[in-house]
Amino acid sequence: MTLHFIKSTNQAAFLPRQFAGSMPFSSKNLPEALNKFSVKPGSVEAELMATTIKECEEPGIKGEEKYCATSLESMVDYAEYQLGKNLRAISTEIKKETERQKYKIEEDVKKIMADGSKYVVCHKQNYPYAVFYCHKTKNTKAYVVTLKRENGSEVKAVAVCHTNTSKWNPKHLAFRVLGVKPGAVPICHFLPQDHIVWYSN
């Protein structure tokens, strides 16, 4: 497969829970948030903040349980609520950024747990401080995949497969790229470096 793995440019750090909890985080309070972080209304940064808040406020698709974590403590609490106390976290490991190039998928693909209900996947969003969109969905499988470059070096990537996409938006990018319809085939994708899969063992 021809892939491009890049190091994350989203350097936003977590705020302690007590500070994050006091920050305005809603569409109604967006002007206050822009002022607090000295972001100019109408700027690219302001639009990114508005998009993140909107995605957090929208209801999940059928069968999806979602939550936006604005602190590390709240992310762990949500994962524990969904999965229990015995948690592990894994993400794609990128030691060095690469150009777009060919990778060979090695045979040692390792499945992370057997039960798809035991995953919470958290995606880092664009915001002045770390905000993660976390969700638990049914009919999901996760894997650790070893990818070898032509020069022999390797990337340990996390892949997530959605085995039932019948409730997804028909306009989803995955359907356009693959030329398929909702529910027709499983949709699998690699996770970027700053996305996290939580699971219970």
PDB file of N, CA and C in Angstrom, residues 29-50:
ATOM      1  N   ASN A  29     -21.006  29.824  24.003  1.00  0.00           N
ATOM      2  CA  ASN A  29     -19.936  30.568  24.655  1.00  0.00           C
ATOM      3  C   ASN A  29     -18.681  30.692  23.793  1.00  0.00           C
ATOM      4  N   LEU A  30     -18.808  30.410  22.484  1.00  0.00           N
ATOM      5  CA  LEU A  30     -17.636  30.497  21.615  1.00  0.00           C
ATOM      6  C   LEU A  30     -16.978  31.876  21.632  1.00  0.00           C
ATOM      7  N   PRO A  31     -17.732  32.988  21.568  1.00  0.00           N
ATOM      8  CA  PRO A  31     -17.067  34.299  21.613  1.00  0.00           C
ATOM      9  C   PRO A  31     -16.199  34.470  22.859  1.00  0.00           C
ATOM     10  N   GLU A  32     -16.678  33.979  23.991  1.00  0.00           N
ATOM     11  CA  GLU A  32     -15.889  34.064  25.224  1.00  0.00           C
ATOM     12  C   GLU A  32     -14.616  33.236  25.117  1.00  0.00           C
ATOM     13  N   ALA A  33     -14.728  32.042  24.513  1.00  0.00           N
ATOM     14  CA  ALA A  33     -13.548  31.185  24.345  1.00  0.00           C
ATOM     15  C   ALA A  33     -12.537  31.826  23.407  1.00  0.00           C
ATOM     16  N   LEU A  34     -13.016  32.432  22.311  1.00  0.00           N
ATOM     17  CA  LEU A  34     -12.104  33.107  21.379  1.00  0.00           C
ATOM     18  C   LEU A  34     -11.360  34.236  22.080  1.00  0.00           C
ATOM     19  N   ASN A  35     -12.073  34.998  22.891  1.00  0.00           N
ATOM     20  CA  ASN A  35     -11.458  36.103  23.621  1.00  0.00           C
ATOM     21  C   ASN A  35     -10.427  35.600  24.624  1.00  0.00           C
ATOM     22  N   LYS A  36     -10.758  34.506  25.313  1.00  0.00           N
ATOM     23  CA  LYS A  36      -9.850  33.970  26.343  1.00  0.00           C
ATOM     24  C   LYS A  36      -8.525  33.518  25.742  1.00  0.00           C
ATOM     25  N   PHE A  37      -8.578  32.980  24.506  1.00  0.00           N
ATOM     26  CA  PHE A  37      -7.356  32.486  23.870  1.00  0.00           C
ATOM     27  C   PHE A  37      -6.816  33.446  22.817  1.00  0.00           C
ATOM     28  N   SER A  38      -7.321  34.665  22.806  1.00  0.00           N
ATOM     29  CA  SER A  38      -6.869  35.719  21.887  1.00  0.00           C
ATOM     30  C   SER A  38      -6.929  35.262  20.426  1.00  0.00           C
ATOM     31  N   VAL A  39      -8.029  34.620  20.082  1.00  0.00           N
ATOM     32  CA  VAL A  39      -8.234  34.163  18.703  1.00  0.00           C
ATOM     33  C   VAL A  39      -9.194  35.125  18.009  1.00  0.00           C
ATOM     34  N   LYS A  40      -8.809  35.602  16.842  1.00  0.00           N
ATOM     35  CA  LYS A  40      -9.606  36.591  16.125  1.00  0.00           C
ATOM     36  C   LYS A  40     -10.843  35.938  15.500  1.00  0.00           C
ATOM     37  N   PRO A  41     -12.049  36.477  15.768  1.00  0.00           N
ATOM     38  CA  PRO A  41     -13.263  35.939  15.133  1.00  0.00           C
ATOM     39  C   PRO A  41     -13.143  35.953  13.617  1.00  0.00           C
ATOM     40  N   GLY A  42     -13.566  34.875  12.968  1.00  0.00           N
ATOM     41  CA  GLY A  42     -13.494  34.789  11.519  1.00  0.00           C
ATOM     42  C   GLY A  42     -12.187  34.233  10.992  1.00  0.00           C
ATOM     43  N   SER A  43     -11.204  34.032  11.877  1.00  0.00           N
ATOM     44  CA  SER A  43      -9.918  33.487  11.455  1.00  0.00           C
ATOM     45  C   SER A  43     -10.017  31.972  11.259  1.00  0.00           C
ATOM     46  N   VAL A  44      -8.977  31.401  10.659  1.00  0.00           N
ATOM     47  CA  VAL A  44      -8.938  29.946  10.468  1.00  0.00           C
ATOM     48  C   VAL A  44      -8.991  29.243  11.815  1.00  0.00           C
ATOM     49  N   GLU A  45      -8.265  29.775  12.795  1.00  0.00           N
ATOM     50  CA  GLU A  45      -8.253  29.169  14.127  1.00  0.00           C
ATOM     51  C   GLU A  45      -9.635  29.188  14.754  1.00  0.00           C
ATOM     52  N   ALA A  46     -10.356  30.294  14.561  1.00  0.00           N
ATOM     53  CA  ALA A  46     -11.712  30.406  15.113  1.00  0.00           C
ATOM     54  C   ALA A  46     -12.643  29.387  14.463  1.00  0.00           C
ATOM     55  N   GLU A  47     -12.507  29.195  13.151  1.00  0.00           N
ATOM     56  CA  GLU A  47     -13.344  28.219  12.449  1.00  0.00           C
ATOM     57  C   GLU A  47     -13.058  26.791  12.927  1.00  0.00           C
ATOM     58  N   LEU A  48     -11.784  26.497  13.170  1.00  0.00           N
ATOM     59  CA  LEU A  48     -11.416  25.166  13.668  1.00  0.00           C
ATOM     60  C   LEU A  48     -12.001  24.927  15.059  1.00  0.00           C
ATOM     61  N   MET A  49     -11.944  25.943  15.908  1.00  0.00           N
ATOM     62  CA  MET A  49     -12.530  25.821  17.244  1.00  0.00           C
ATOM     63  C   MET A  49     -14.034  25.587  17.154  1.00  0.00           C
ATOM     64  N   ALA A  50     -14.697  26.350  16.283  1.00  0.00           N
ATOM     65  CA  ALA A  50     -16.152  26.219  16.120  1.00  0.00           C
ATOM     66  C   ALA A  50     -16.515  24.829  15.615  1.00  0.00           C
TER      67      ALA A  50
END
